[in-house]
Structure formats: C-alpha cells, structure tokens
Tab-separated table of C-alpha atoms and ligand atoms in Angstrom:
chain	number	residue	atom	x	y	z
A	1	MET	CA	25.999	40.921	-88.630
A	2	THR	CA	22.187	40.385	-87.235
A	3	GLU	CA	19.819	37.236	-86.184
A	4	THR	CA	17.813	37.834	-88.694
A	5	ASP	CA	21.036	37.431	-91.362
A	6	PHE	CA	20.298	33.712	-90.320
A	7	ILE	CA	17.917	33.119	-92.068
A	8	PRO	CA	17.693	31.305	-95.597
A	9	SER	CA	16.289	32.062	-97.997
A	10	ALA	CA	14.716	28.838	-100.540
A	11	TYR	CA	17.408	26.566	-101.035
A	12	PRO	CA	18.358	25.975	-104.941
A	13	THR	CA	19.107	22.533	-104.475
A	14	ILE	CA	16.760	19.247	-103.557
A	15	VAL	CA	18.605	16.778	-100.971
A	16	LEU	CA	17.635	13.289	-100.172
A	17	GLU	CA	19.978	11.824	-98.109
A	18	GLY	CA	23.132	11.508	-96.460
A	19	THR	CA	25.812	11.082	-93.966
A	20	VAL	CA	27.437	13.961	-92.223
A	21	GLU	CA	30.532	13.409	-88.856
A	22	TRP	CA	32.039	16.579	-87.134
A	23	LYS	CA	34.302	16.420	-84.391
A	24	SER	CA	34.491	18.726	-81.853
A	25	PRO	CA	36.971	20.012	-78.921
A	26	SER	CA	35.666	21.084	-75.825
A	27	ASN	CA	37.215	25.064	-74.456
A	28	ILE	CA	38.521	26.021	-71.317
A	29	ALA	CA	37.948	29.607	-70.372
A	30	LEU	CA	40.494	32.062	-68.843
A	31	VAL	CA	37.656	35.083	-69.137
A	32	LYS	CA	34.393	33.952	-67.805
A	33	TYR	CA	30.782	33.765	-69.661
A	34	TRP	CA	28.708	34.027	-66.098
A	35	GLY	CA	25.082	35.456	-66.643
A	36	LYS	CA	23.011	35.418	-69.809
A	37	LYS	CA	20.159	37.416	-71.135
A	38	GLU	CA	17.061	35.868	-73.172
A	39	ASN	CA	18.384	33.358	-76.136
A	40	GLN	CA	21.768	32.799	-74.563
A	41	ILE	CA	22.971	37.052	-74.748
A	42	PRO	CA	26.393	36.377	-73.178
A	43	ALA	CA	26.401	39.069	-69.778
A	44	ASN	CA	30.419	40.170	-70.524
A	45	PRO	CA	31.733	38.873	-72.901
A	46	SER	CA	34.261	35.634	-72.444
A	47	ILE	CA	37.861	34.260	-74.211
A	48	SER	CA	38.549	30.659	-74.048
A	49	PHE	CA	41.405	28.341	-75.358
A	50	THR	CA	40.013	25.763	-77.500
A	51	LEU	CA	41.032	22.082	-76.442
A	52	ASP	CA	42.301	19.466	-78.596
A	53	ALA	CA	42.217	15.733	-76.995
A	54	CYS	CA	38.517	15.956	-75.629
A	55	ALA	CA	36.191	15.732	-78.247
A	56	THR	CA	32.868	14.867	-79.307
A	57	THR	CA	32.082	13.226	-82.462
A	58	THR	CA	29.055	13.370	-83.887
A	59	ALA	CA	27.318	11.270	-87.599
A	60	VAL	CA	24.127	12.776	-88.831
A	61	THR	CA	22.647	10.304	-91.250
A	62	TYR	CA	19.546	12.402	-92.987
A	63	LYS	CA	16.771	10.930	-94.928
A	64	LYS	CA	13.922	13.342	-96.500
A	65	LEU	CA	10.523	12.499	-95.466
A	66	LYS	CA	7.366	12.378	-97.662
A	67	GLU	CA	5.938	15.365	-96.450
A	68	LYS	CA	7.723	18.344	-94.394
A	69	GLY	CA	5.805	16.520	-90.415
A	70	ALA	CA	4.795	18.569	-87.532
A	71	ASN	CA	7.181	17.824	-84.949
A	72	PHE	CA	11.105	16.692	-85.106
A	73	SER	CA	11.270	12.878	-86.570
A	74	PHE	CA	15.055	11.593	-85.089
A	75	ASP	CA	16.730	9.215	-83.418
A	76	LEU	CA	19.569	9.699	-80.708
A	77	SER	CA	22.243	6.976	-79.543
A	78	PHE	CA	25.451	7.784	-77.295
A	79	GLU	CA	28.380	5.390	-78.084
A	80	GLY	CA	25.930	2.924	-80.529
A	81	LYS	CA	23.311	2.799	-77.845
A	82	PRO	CA	19.955	4.316	-78.092
A	83	LYS	CA	20.051	7.037	-75.518
A	84	GLU	CA	16.203	8.306	-74.507
A	85	ASP	CA	17.193	10.376	-71.914
A	86	PHE	CA	19.356	13.371	-74.353
A	87	LYS	CA	16.533	13.172	-77.079
A	88	PRO	CA	15.013	16.304	-74.263
A	89	LYS	CA	17.513	18.332	-74.251
A	90	ILE	CA	17.739	17.701	-78.551
A	91	GLU	CA	14.188	18.527	-78.753
A	92	ILE	CA	14.497	21.612	-77.456
A	93	PHE	CA	18.044	22.637	-79.062
A	94	LEU	CA	15.747	22.029	-82.577
A	95	ALA	CA	13.377	23.871	-81.378
A	96	ARG	CA	15.444	27.127	-81.357
A	97	ILE	CA	17.070	26.418	-84.402
A	98	GLU	CA	14.420	25.456	-86.900
A	99	LYS	CA	13.850	29.158	-87.688
A	100	TYR	CA	17.629	29.049	-89.050
A	101	LEU	CA	17.329	25.537	-90.448
A	102	PRO	CA	14.087	25.408	-91.933
A	103	PHE	CA	14.730	22.503	-92.974
A	104	LEU	CA	14.642	20.399	-89.712
A	105	LYS	CA	10.906	19.155	-89.831
A	106	SER	CA	12.047	17.617	-93.360
A	107	TYR	CA	13.625	15.238	-92.447
A	108	HIS	CA	14.338	12.334	-90.347
A	109	PHE	CA	17.709	11.787	-88.547
A	110	ASN	CA	19.618	9.121	-86.895
A	111	ILE	CA	22.105	11.761	-84.420
A	112	ASP	CA	25.022	9.129	-83.212
A	113	THR	CA	27.272	10.867	-80.543
A	114	SER	CA	30.101	9.747	-78.590
A	115	ASN	CA	33.017	11.407	-76.455
A	116	SER	CA	36.683	10.635	-76.305
A	117	PHE	CA	36.169	11.580	-72.938
A	118	PRO	CA	35.056	8.889	-70.001
A	119	HIS	CA	31.394	9.090	-69.554
A	120	SER	CA	29.810	10.489	-66.094
A	121	SER	CA	33.799	12.167	-65.707
A	122	GLY	CA	32.271	15.773	-65.033
A	123	ILE	CA	33.627	17.260	-67.980
A	124	ALA	CA	30.551	18.788	-69.144
A	125	SER	CA	30.112	17.401	-72.845
A	126	SER	CA	27.656	20.390	-74.098
A	127	ALA	CA	29.949	22.556	-75.602
A	128	SER	CA	31.700	20.011	-78.007
A	129	GLY	CA	28.544	18.111	-78.505
A	130	MET	CA	25.939	20.975	-79.069
A	131	SER	CA	28.725	22.504	-81.662
A	132	ALA	CA	29.269	19.181	-83.613
A	133	LEU	CA	25.338	18.314	-83.443
A	134	ALA	CA	25.242	22.215	-85.212
A	135	LEU	CA	28.194	21.462	-87.583
A	136	CYS	CA	26.562	18.626	-89.001
A	137	PHE	CA	23.457	20.154	-89.340
A	138	MET	CA	25.521	22.899	-91.175
A	139	SER	CA	27.515	20.640	-93.798
A	140	LEU	CA	23.581	20.021	-94.588
A	141	GLU	CA	22.738	23.466	-95.114
A	142	LYS	CA	25.805	23.566	-97.726
A	143	GLU	CA	24.408	20.226	-98.968
A	144	LEU	CA	20.946	22.664	-99.428
A	145	ASN	CA	22.718	25.837	-100.448
A	146	PRO	CA	26.391	24.963	-101.805
A	147	GLU	CA	26.826	29.039	-102.261
A	148	ILE	CA	27.348	29.406	-98.730
A	149	SER	CA	30.715	30.751	-98.118
A	150	ALA	CA	33.066	29.096	-95.550
A	151	ASN	CA	32.992	32.438	-93.071
A	152	TYR	CA	29.206	31.992	-93.326
A	153	PHE	CA	29.247	28.879	-92.219
A	154	LYS	CA	31.373	28.894	-89.610
A	155	ASN	CA	29.634	31.510	-88.251
A	156	LYS	CA	26.857	30.554	-88.132
A	157	ALA	CA	27.881	26.928	-86.685
A	158	SER	CA	28.868	29.038	-83.697
A	159	PHE	CA	25.652	31.315	-83.582
A	160	LEU	CA	23.738	27.754	-83.713
A	161	ALA	CA	25.610	25.709	-81.281
A	162	ARG	CA	25.238	29.043	-78.867
A	163	LEU	CA	21.710	28.497	-79.122
A	164	GLY	CA	22.171	25.014	-78.392
A	165	SER	CA	25.208	25.841	-75.084
A	166	GLY	CA	26.879	29.212	-74.264
A	167	SER	CA	30.168	27.988	-73.936
A	168	ALA	CA	29.652	25.538	-77.107
A	169	CYS	CA	29.560	29.044	-79.376
A	170	ARG	CA	33.135	28.909	-78.482
A	171	SER	CA	34.333	25.592	-80.148
A	172	ILE	CA	34.297	25.664	-83.408
A	173	GLU	CA	37.551	27.331	-84.497
A	174	GLY	CA	40.786	27.168	-82.065
A	175	PRO	CA	43.158	28.220	-80.651
A	176	LEU	CA	41.779	31.226	-79.209
A	177	VAL	CA	38.000	31.956	-79.533
A	178	GLN	CA	36.445	35.103	-78.451
A	179	TRP	CA	32.535	35.698	-77.461
A	180	GLY	CA	30.364	38.335	-76.844
A	181	LYS	CA	30.919	42.257	-78.199
A	182	HIS	CA	34.121	44.274	-76.793
A	183	LYS	CA	34.802	47.049	-77.697
A	184	ASN	CA	38.600	46.871	-78.160
A	185	THR	CA	38.199	43.056	-79.765
A	186	ASN	CA	37.011	44.062	-84.435
A	187	GLY	CA	34.511	42.066	-85.253
A	188	SER	CA	33.523	40.502	-81.551
A	189	THR	CA	29.508	39.524	-81.149
A	190	ASP	CA	27.366	38.663	-78.513
A	191	LEU	CA	25.908	36.506	-81.590
A	192	PHE	CA	29.433	34.220	-82.148
A	193	GLY	CA	32.430	33.275	-81.677
A	194	ILE	CA	35.065	34.754	-83.131
A	195	LYS	CA	38.883	33.676	-83.708
A	196	TYR	CA	40.524	36.039	-81.094
A	197	PRO	CA	42.017	38.692	-83.317
A	198	HIS	CA	45.088	40.302	-81.782
A	199	LYS	CA	48.479	39.150	-81.903
A	200	VAL	CA	49.500	35.975	-79.925
A	201	HIS	CA	52.781	35.360	-77.757
A	202	PRO	CA	54.696	32.152	-79.598
A	203	VAL	CA	54.600	30.993	-76.232
A	204	PHE	CA	51.207	30.483	-75.943
A	205	ASN	CA	52.251	27.840	-78.787
A	206	ASN	CA	50.599	24.430	-77.589
A	207	TYR	CA	49.740	25.191	-74.073
A	208	GLN	CA	49.029	21.769	-71.941
A	209	ASP	CA	45.689	21.754	-70.039
A	210	THR	CA	45.899	18.911	-67.900
A	211	ILE	CA	42.244	18.071	-66.164
A	212	LEU	CA	42.669	17.453	-62.934
A	213	LEU	CA	39.039	14.916	-61.970
A	214	VAL	CA	37.933	16.142	-59.093
A	215	ASP	CA	34.779	14.786	-58.625
A	216	LYS	CA	32.954	13.029	-61.106
A	217	GLY	CA	28.943	13.113	-60.110
A	218	GLN	CA	26.754	15.421	-61.523
A	219	LYS	CA	26.431	18.773	-60.672
A	220	GLN	CA	24.637	19.702	-57.811
A	221	VAL	CA	23.590	22.988	-59.219
A	222	SER	CA	23.357	23.683	-63.354
A	223	SER	CA	25.142	26.456	-65.088
A	224	THR	CA	21.021	27.090	-66.466
A	225	VAL	CA	20.519	28.042	-62.555
A	226	GLY	CA	23.996	29.233	-62.317
A	227	HIS	CA	23.980	31.701	-65.053
A	228	ASN	CA	20.194	33.153	-64.085
A	229	LEU	CA	21.372	33.975	-60.152
A	230	MET	CA	22.807	37.356	-61.838
A	231	HIS	CA	20.140	38.212	-62.400
A	232	ASN	CA	19.464	40.875	-59.137
A	233	HIS	CA	23.024	39.235	-57.741
A	234	PRO	CA	24.374	42.648	-55.981
A	235	TYR	CA	27.904	41.888	-57.571
A	236	ALA	CA	26.973	41.745	-61.108
A	237	ALA	CA	27.340	44.746	-62.700
A	238	GLN	CA	31.379	45.077	-61.342
A	239	ARG	CA	31.251	41.182	-62.567
A	240	PHE	CA	30.379	42.100	-65.662
A	241	ALA	CA	32.561	45.337	-66.194
A	242	GLN	CA	35.598	43.675	-64.987
A	243	ALA	CA	35.320	41.052	-67.933
A	244	HIS	CA	35.733	43.991	-69.893
A	245	THR	CA	38.797	45.196	-68.389
A	246	ASN	CA	40.616	41.751	-68.117
A	247	LEU	CA	40.005	41.027	-71.829
A	248	ASP	CA	41.759	44.611	-72.553
A	249	ASP	CA	44.291	43.001	-70.355
A	250	LEU	CA	44.504	39.721	-71.745
A	251	GLN	CA	45.028	41.677	-74.995
A	252	THR	CA	48.693	43.217	-73.587
A	253	VAL	CA	49.729	39.863	-72.246
A	254	PHE	CA	48.668	37.808	-75.235
A	255	GLU	CA	51.081	40.285	-77.177
A	256	GLU	CA	53.667	40.066	-75.371
A	257	GLY	CA	54.008	36.790	-73.984
A	258	ASP	CA	53.453	38.156	-70.072
A	259	LEU	CA	52.848	34.973	-68.367
A	260	LYS	CA	52.963	36.380	-64.767
A	261	LYS	CA	49.980	38.741	-65.860
A	262	PHE	CA	48.513	35.922	-67.582
A	263	ILE	CA	48.423	34.012	-64.219
A	264	GLU	CA	46.989	36.535	-62.289
A	265	ILE	CA	44.172	37.308	-64.730
A	266	VAL	CA	43.274	33.896	-65.147
A	267	GLU	CA	43.310	32.580	-62.074
A	268	SER	CA	41.716	36.024	-60.792
A	269	GLU	CA	38.349	34.727	-63.234
A	270	ALA	CA	38.158	31.215	-62.643
A	271	LEU	CA	38.142	32.543	-58.198
A	272	THR	CA	35.859	35.407	-59.047
A	273	LEU	CA	33.563	32.866	-60.838
A	274	HIS	CA	33.127	30.687	-58.195
A	275	ALA	CA	32.751	33.706	-55.693
A	276	MET	CA	28.997	34.740	-58.230
A	277	MET	CA	28.278	30.986	-57.332
A	278	MET	CA	29.255	31.891	-53.269
A	279	THR	CA	26.995	35.266	-53.623
A	280	SER	CA	23.955	34.648	-55.076
A	281	MET	CA	20.828	33.797	-53.826
A	282	PRO	CA	20.384	31.267	-53.076
A	283	TYR	CA	24.148	30.618	-52.352
A	284	PHE	CA	25.746	27.298	-53.513
A	285	ILE	CA	29.277	25.955	-53.587
A	286	LEU	CA	30.857	23.379	-56.366
A	287	MET	CA	34.619	23.446	-55.673
A	288	LYS	CA	35.560	20.676	-53.347
A	289	PRO	CA	38.013	20.300	-50.418
A	290	ASN	CA	40.563	18.308	-52.899
A	291	THR	CA	39.734	21.829	-55.097
A	292	LEU	CA	41.404	23.602	-52.907
A	293	GLU	CA	44.093	21.671	-51.591
A	294	ILE	CA	44.948	21.674	-55.660
A	295	ILE	CA	44.722	24.533	-55.619
A	296	ASN	CA	47.245	25.389	-52.952
A	297	LYS	CA	50.016	22.891	-53.458
A	298	ILE	CA	49.666	24.769	-57.218
A	299	TRP	CA	50.509	28.166	-55.082
A	300	GLU	CA	53.117	26.531	-52.982
A	301	PHE	CA	55.481	25.087	-56.057
A	302	ARG	CA	54.661	28.284	-58.286
A	303	THR	CA	56.444	29.784	-55.019
A	304	ILE	CA	59.039	27.583	-54.755
A	305	THR	CA	59.754	27.150	-58.552
A	306	LYS	CA	59.201	30.110	-60.248
A	307	SER	CA	57.341	27.278	-62.536
A	308	ASN	CA	54.433	29.651	-64.280
A	309	ILE	CA	51.912	26.525	-63.822
A	310	CYS	CA	48.836	27.830	-62.723
A	311	PHE	CA	44.939	27.211	-62.241
A	312	THR	CA	41.719	27.724	-63.631
A	313	LEU	CA	37.766	26.083	-63.072
A	314	ASP	CA	35.232	25.883	-64.829
A	315	ALA	CA	31.568	25.351	-63.305
A	316	GLY	CA	32.367	22.647	-61.333
A	317	ALA	CA	35.233	21.018	-58.563
A	318	ASN	CA	37.636	19.529	-61.489
A	319	VAL	CA	40.476	21.639	-61.945
A	320	HIS	CA	42.551	22.579	-65.246
A	321	VAL	CA	46.387	22.933	-64.523
A	322	LEU	CA	47.564	25.120	-67.196
A	323	TYR	CA	51.199	25.887	-68.312
A	324	PRO	CA	53.319	25.587	-71.339
A	325	GLU	CA	55.114	23.062	-73.524
A	326	SER	CA	58.820	24.772	-72.322
A	327	GLU	CA	57.584	23.888	-68.386
A	328	LYS	CA	55.391	20.323	-69.417
A	329	GLU	CA	58.250	17.261	-68.245
A	330	GLN	CA	58.796	19.874	-65.307
A	331	ALA	CA	55.020	20.614	-64.750
A	332	PHE	CA	53.643	16.917	-65.463
A	333	GLN	CA	56.695	15.465	-63.501
A	334	PHE	CA	55.094	17.713	-60.008
A	335	ILE	CA	50.864	17.272	-61.567
A	336	LYS	CA	52.182	13.189	-60.678
A	337	ASP	CA	53.684	13.446	-57.231
A	338	GLN	CA	51.854	15.832	-55.999
A	339	LEU	CA	48.167	16.806	-57.441
A	340	ILE	CA	46.729	13.290	-58.750
A	341	ALA	CA	46.640	11.990	-54.767
A	342	TYR	CA	43.777	14.245	-54.576
A	343	CYS	CA	41.232	13.413	-58.064
A	344	GLU	CA	38.756	10.650	-58.081
A	345	ASN	CA	40.441	7.429	-58.506
A	346	GLU	CA	43.435	9.793	-59.556
A	347	GLN	CA	42.621	9.709	-62.661
A	348	TYR	CA	43.480	12.816	-64.714
A	349	LEU	CA	43.180	14.025	-68.792
A	350	CYS	CA	45.901	15.325	-70.343
A	351	ASP	CA	44.807	18.256	-73.333
A	352	ARG	CA	46.896	20.777	-75.065
A	353	ILE	CA	45.235	24.223	-77.308
A	354	GLY	CA	43.472	23.088	-80.560
A	355	LEU	CA	42.966	24.988	-83.555
A	356	GLY	CA	39.234	23.494	-83.728
A	357	ALA	CA	36.378	21.233	-85.099
A	358	LYS	CA	36.993	18.887	-88.110
A	359	GLN	CA	35.190	17.529	-90.208
A	360	LEU	CA	34.703	13.891	-90.329
A	361	TYR	CA	32.754	12.361	-93.072
A	362	ASN	CA	30.465	14.280	-96.019
B	1	PMV	O1	27.414	27.175	-71.513
B	1	PMV	P1	27.053	26.806	-69.993
B	1	PMV	O2	25.406	27.864	-69.839
B	1	PMV	O3	27.408	25.229	-69.889
B	1	PMV	O4	27.725	28.315	-69.638
B	1	PMV	C1	29.105	27.694	-68.937
B	1	PMV	C2	29.928	28.415	-68.431
B	1	PMV	C3	31.132	28.783	-67.924
B	1	PMV	O5	31.961	27.424	-68.043
B	1	PMV	C4	31.652	28.001	-65.974
B	1	PMV	C5	32.665	29.581	-68.348
B	1	PMV	C6	32.375	29.874	-69.848
B	1	PMV	O6	32.827	30.497	-70.352
B	1	PMV	O7	32.691	28.412	-70.490
C-alpha cells in the first residue's frame, strides 16, 4: 500500500449534517518509536500494548457549508468548555490530512473532546486524542462513501492519526499493535499500525499497567524536539537496528510466554529511549529522582519475590508498571505499600491491555 491509496475519488453520497463519536485509548510502547523521517515516517518499527481505561472521547458534529471554504471551519471544546489554545494543533492536523479527506473545508465541525484521565496528569493525550478525531473523520468519510471496507476504514484511520502524532496510529486496534516496516512481520508498514499478526501466549491476556504519576508538570522537551534530535545522533544507527532485533526477539517471547525475556527487552527499551535523550545534543533528562527510586524498588522486589513485575517509560518521568493478571494482587499490594509514596500527590492510574477504539455514536 502507498499513501496515494488513501486519496479518495469523488464521493457517491451527499451528506448534509450529523454527529459521530468515538472513544479511543492511549497506548504504551514496548519497543519505542524515537526518531522520524519526513511526514511522520518512523525511523524504526515499534510495538505497543493498547490501553483500556486511559482514553479520549471525541464527538464531532458536522454541517455542510453552502460553499467550500478557503479555510477550515471548526469550534473546539474540551470537557464542555471552549478551548482556543488546542486549535492551532488541530489546524495543523487538518492541513496535513486534507489531501486524504478532501471534504474537510466543505463542512463546519463542532469538536467536543474529553479525557478519562485527569487533566495535566502528565499523561500525553495526543495518541488517544488524535486517533479519536481521525476515527470521527473516517466515520464521516464512510457516510460519504458507504462502500468503504472495514479494513480500509481502520488502516486509513491509523494512517490519518499517524499524521497527527506518530504513536496515535497504534491506538485504533488492540491488544498489541505494530507500526513500521519490519522484515519478519507480514503486512507491517511505516504508513499505519497493524494488529500484531503472530501468536500471543495467554499469559499476556489482560496484562496490567499501573501508571505512577511521578511528575504532572509540563515536559521541558517535547517529543517533536526529541525525535528531531535523533538526526545526526551518534548512536542512531545502532539504536534503530536494535529496535528491529528486539522485535524479532519479542516474536518468540510472545509465542512462548517467556516473561523473563519480556522484562529484559521492555526495560532495556525504556532505558535506551532515555539514554538517547541523555546522549542527544543538546542533551536532556526527563526522568526525575523518583523515577529512579521506583525503578530500584521494582528491581529489589523482583529479586526478593521472583515476581514478573517490570517497568517501562514514555517520554516523561511517569512510570508504567507492567505485570501479568495472575500476579495482580501481589503486585498491587507492593505498588500501594512501596511505590505510590514516590508519586506526585500519591496519584496513579490503574489500567490494563485493551482492545482498541469504540464507536459510541453514529
Ligand atoms: O507520538 P509521539 O511523537 O508523541 O512520540 C511518542 C514517543 C514515545 O512515546 C516516547 C515512544 C512511543 O513509541 O510511543
């Protein structure tokens, strides 16, 4: 498939107005996407667990304009209140996807969005937010062309979400999504995320993710800046090669349910991501002292109890604590007793692997 496959020909149907609504989850990468080429093409393939509870719900009400406008016409509200400062980001997103959704300037849109996680929790809402919006626009495209297949619908939704925020393309489906060309994964592409096509051992069913909110402040370095610092990064080539190898190794891990090896790959990926940040020029650190305290506590607990609890990190100080459902009781007790003291205001979110976005209204 190529990008031009997503450019539609004339639509057979006229649609005057309506409302669509989607709920789209966040995701947490196991093999990290860090570094990109032009047009949000990833420098290496990545794979993620789709989450369940952390999600964005977006409703889009559309009304056809008398004439196609020169600009995009939309109002935006967040949790029921107008949110002017989100508009420039949406405007950029609309400009990027217009080529693939040529109807965008022919409608006025009311976009109403809300997150299930607390505002300013340090949880990035771009993956869930951009995927929810992309799905709403795809629902309108489906009205305009009812012939669209289910496969085309989800691939294009992921493709569009990618243009909003790279990792958002992994939030359409679940429970495991791979994005980026990888020689041992059939159907993998840089253009959109695909449902992981290989065997997955039942030990990964309902895998748990408790997100420890270590620092709820604004990140000092955005992921856009971080990705760009991978250009001319002294370790970039090795890092990108390592992601391919880790995906190969994970294939066996998922098949056999080898949690020891899973932990090794996932924790190494998290620390490598942050090592890339620390070795960029300019260099930066997004972990906080409490991030390291938590990591050390997890290692200590694992040594003592032989538990399969482990951590991963995204581009921030928060820690995602991952563990199999069968160890939920023991792991959660440990988190409450020993880890939440390191969270800002003792805040954490309980999540688990999820099955992808859901349409709430059409
Ligand atoms: O989607 P972006 O541009 O915000 O980048 C996300 C990067 C990481 O969260 C650090 C890794 C990943 O693969 O999600």
